[in-house]
Amino acid sequence: MNSTPQSPSTTLPPAEVRLVLPFPPSTNEYWRAARGRGMVPSHKAEAYKARVARAATLARAQPLHGPVRLFVTVYRPRRVGDLDNYLKVLNDALNGLAWLDDEQVVRLEASREDDATSPRVEVHATAERHASREEVDAHRKAKAERVRKARATRNRNRVAKALGKSRLASALRLPRSAP
């Protein structure tokens, strides 16, 4: 009898995250213009992220590691709104909670239903395994460093732009005529 041992990844069931989340704001409500910073999450977006984080904590969700397959059903309160307007908002809110980063999502199946009495989003995400505490911490540190560097670059560019304008203004000034 010739049998080959199976690798552990083929014998273990995939890691999963299952969540029932509040209905998200539309992409149109999610972003706001911030002077000098482009588009940033709105107050509604921040509140939604906090509600999602609370739900994930209560469900004891652990971030997934590796390629993620995502299955979503959006139960909207009324028959308006495009399905894809809610998906980006949802993916953004689940970063660091259901997975390390939404760039991990390699497959996405989404459907839309109507439920005026209980609007919500049901999420089922699977991957080969959950991320370790060390991987989660390393990802958060790397993300914080990217944000710090982007902020420093933005501030440096603002200063350079301001200096350039003041130098240009002083170069364009005409000499005062004597009285």
Short mmCIF file of C-alpha atoms in Angstrom, two decimals:
data_model
loop_
_atom_site.label_atom_id
_atom_site.label_comp_id
_atom_site.label_asym_id
_atom_site.label_seq_id
_atom_site.Cartn_x
_atom_site.Cartn_y
_atom_site.Cartn_z
CA MET A 1 0.00 0.00 0.00
CA ASN A 2 1.53 3.25 -1.13
CA SER A 3 0.29 6.23 0.87
CA THR A 4 1.79 9.66 0.95
CA PRO A 5 1.38 11.78 4.06
CA GLN A 6 -0.81 14.82 3.66
CA SER A 7 0.52 18.23 4.56
CA PRO A 8 -1.06 19.83 7.63
CA SER A 9 -2.60 22.63 5.53
CA THR A 10 -4.72 20.14 3.58
CA THR A 11 -6.00 18.32 6.66
CA LEU A 12 -6.84 21.34 8.80
CA PRO A 13 -10.08 23.21 8.21
CA PRO A 14 -9.58 26.80 7.12
CA ALA A 15 -9.53 29.52 9.73
CA GLU A 16 -12.64 31.66 9.60
CA VAL A 17 -14.23 34.84 10.85
CA ARG A 18 -18.02 35.11 10.98
CA LEU A 19 -19.58 38.42 11.92
CA VAL A 20 -22.97 40.10 11.87
CA LEU A 21 -22.28 43.81 11.57
CA PRO A 22 -24.34 46.99 11.53
CA PHE A 23 -25.42 48.32 8.17
CA PRO A 24 -22.61 50.58 6.81
CA PRO A 25 -22.86 54.13 5.54
CA SER A 26 -22.58 54.52 1.79
CA THR A 27 -19.23 55.41 0.22
CA ASN A 28 -20.80 58.80 -0.53
CA GLU A 29 -21.15 59.46 3.22
CA TYR A 30 -17.92 57.76 4.21
CA TRP A 31 -15.39 60.32 2.96
CA ARG A 32 -15.03 64.05 3.53
CA ALA A 33 -12.63 66.61 2.12
CA ALA A 34 -9.89 67.78 4.49
CA ARG A 35 -7.91 70.83 3.47
CA GLY A 36 -4.39 69.87 2.61
CA ARG A 37 -5.05 66.17 3.21
CA GLY A 38 -7.42 65.20 0.41
CA MET A 39 -10.23 62.84 1.33
CA VAL A 40 -10.35 61.42 4.85
CA PRO A 41 -12.90 59.23 6.67
CA SER A 42 -15.92 61.23 7.89
CA HIS A 43 -17.28 61.28 11.42
CA LYS A 44 -19.89 58.72 10.28
CA ALA A 45 -17.05 56.52 9.03
CA GLU A 46 -15.18 56.72 12.33
CA ALA A 47 -18.37 55.89 14.26
CA TYR A 48 -19.03 52.93 11.96
CA LYS A 49 -15.47 51.64 12.40
CA ALA A 50 -15.92 51.83 16.18
CA ARG A 51 -19.19 49.83 16.00
CA VAL A 52 -17.51 47.21 13.79
CA ALA A 53 -14.55 46.98 16.19
CA ARG A 54 -16.96 46.46 19.10
CA ALA A 55 -18.82 43.72 17.21
CA ALA A 56 -15.54 42.00 16.25
CA THR A 57 -14.31 42.16 19.84
CA LEU A 58 -17.56 40.70 21.17
CA ALA A 59 -17.35 37.92 18.57
CA ARG A 60 -13.69 37.33 19.56
CA ALA A 61 -12.63 37.65 15.93
CA GLN A 62 -8.95 37.10 15.19
CA PRO A 63 -7.35 38.56 12.06
CA LEU A 64 -6.77 36.09 9.26
CA HIS A 65 -3.35 35.56 7.68
CA GLY A 66 -2.70 34.94 3.99
CA PRO A 67 -5.15 35.02 1.09
CA VAL A 68 -8.71 35.66 2.29
CA ARG A 69 -11.92 34.48 0.69
CA LEU A 70 -14.77 36.79 1.63
CA PHE A 71 -18.49 36.12 1.43
CA VAL A 72 -20.80 39.03 2.26
CA THR A 73 -24.56 39.49 2.36
CA VAL A 74 -25.76 43.06 2.75
CA TYR A 75 -29.30 43.41 4.13
CA ARG A 76 -30.24 46.97 3.24
CA PRO A 77 -33.05 48.90 4.95
CA ARG A 78 -34.71 50.01 1.69
CA ARG A 79 -34.42 49.38 -2.02
CA VAL A 80 -31.80 52.03 -2.75
CA GLY A 81 -28.02 51.99 -2.94
CA ASP A 82 -25.51 50.07 -4.98
CA LEU A 83 -24.00 46.97 -3.44
CA ASP A 84 -20.44 48.02 -4.31
CA ASN A 85 -20.86 51.33 -2.42
CA TYR A 86 -21.00 49.35 0.82
CA LEU A 87 -18.19 46.87 0.13
CA LYS A 88 -15.27 49.33 0.23
CA VAL A 89 -16.60 50.79 3.48
CA LEU A 90 -16.95 47.33 4.96
CA ASN A 91 -13.47 46.18 3.85
CA ASP A 92 -11.92 49.32 5.29
CA ALA A 93 -13.69 48.85 8.63
CA LEU A 94 -12.54 45.22 8.91
CA ASN A 95 -8.82 45.99 8.46
CA GLY A 96 -6.93 44.74 11.50
CA LEU A 97 -10.03 42.93 12.79
CA ALA A 98 -11.00 40.20 10.31
CA TRP A 99 -7.70 40.34 8.42
CA LEU A 100 -4.49 42.33 8.65
CA ASP A 101 -5.16 44.36 5.50
CA ASP A 102 -7.90 44.27 2.86
CA GLU A 103 -5.25 43.69 0.19
CA GLN A 104 -5.36 40.06 1.43
CA VAL A 105 -8.85 39.57 -0.05
CA VAL A 106 -8.38 37.48 -3.19
CA ARG A 107 -11.97 36.35 -3.64
CA LEU A 108 -15.13 38.29 -2.93
CA GLU A 109 -18.68 37.07 -3.29
CA ALA A 110 -21.35 39.58 -2.35
CA SER A 111 -25.11 39.62 -2.48
CA ARG A 112 -27.77 42.13 -1.55
CA GLU A 113 -31.06 41.49 0.19
CA ASP A 114 -33.71 43.82 1.62
CA ASP A 115 -34.63 43.76 5.31
CA ALA A 116 -36.24 46.95 6.60
CA THR A 117 -36.64 45.54 10.12
CA SER A 118 -33.03 44.44 10.61
CA PRO A 119 -30.52 46.04 8.20
CA ARG A 120 -27.10 44.45 8.66
CA VAL A 121 -24.14 42.84 6.97
CA GLU A 122 -23.27 39.18 7.41
CA VAL A 123 -19.60 38.41 6.80
CA HIS A 124 -17.90 35.04 6.40
CA ALA A 125 -14.16 35.21 5.71
CA THR A 126 -11.79 32.26 5.46
CA ALA A 127 -8.04 31.84 5.15
CA GLU A 128 -5.48 29.14 5.79
CA ARG A 129 -4.85 30.33 9.35
CA HIS A 130 -5.25 33.14 11.85
CA ALA A 131 -2.43 35.67 12.25
CA SER A 132 -0.27 35.29 15.35
CA ARG A 133 -0.10 38.07 17.95
CA GLU A 134 3.43 38.86 16.71
CA GLU A 135 2.21 39.18 13.10
CA VAL A 136 -0.63 41.48 14.16
CA ASP A 137 1.74 43.66 16.19
CA ALA A 138 4.31 43.78 13.37
CA HIS A 139 1.62 44.78 10.87
CA ARG A 140 0.33 47.56 13.16
CA LYS A 141 3.86 48.89 13.69
CA ALA A 142 4.61 48.84 9.96
CA LYS A 143 1.34 50.64 9.21
CA ALA A 144 2.03 53.27 11.89
CA GLU A 145 5.50 53.81 10.41
CA ARG A 146 4.04 54.27 6.90
CA VAL A 147 1.55 56.81 8.28
CA ARG A 148 4.35 58.64 10.15
CA LYS A 149 6.51 58.80 7.03
CA ALA A 150 3.61 60.03 4.89
CA ARG A 151 2.79 62.74 7.44
CA ALA A 152 6.45 63.83 7.60
CA THR A 153 6.64 63.99 3.80
CA ARG A 154 3.40 65.96 3.60
CA ASN A 155 4.66 68.43 6.22
CA ARG A 156 8.03 68.78 4.46
CA ASN A 157 6.25 69.47 1.18
CA ARG A 158 4.04 72.11 2.81
CA VAL A 159 7.06 73.91 4.25
CA ALA A 160 8.91 73.75 0.93
CA LYS A 161 5.85 75.09 -0.87
CA ALA A 162 5.46 77.93 1.64
CA LEU A 163 9.15 78.82 1.39
CA GLY A 164 8.99 78.74 -2.39
CA LYS A 165 6.03 81.11 -2.41
CA SER A 166 7.71 83.54 -0.01
CA ARG A 167 10.96 83.48 -2.02
CA LEU A 168 9.03 84.05 -5.21
CA ALA A 169 7.06 86.90 -3.65
CA SER A 170 10.21 88.58 -2.38
CA ALA A 171 11.92 88.15 -5.76
CA LEU A 172 8.97 89.76 -7.50
CA ARG A 173 8.80 92.77 -5.22
CA LEU A 174 9.80 95.94 -6.92
CA PRO A 175 12.25 98.24 -5.18
CA ARG A 176 10.59 101.12 -3.38
CA SER A 177 10.91 104.42 -5.11
CA ALA A 178 12.48 107.22 -3.12
CA PRO A 179 10.02 109.88 -1.86
#
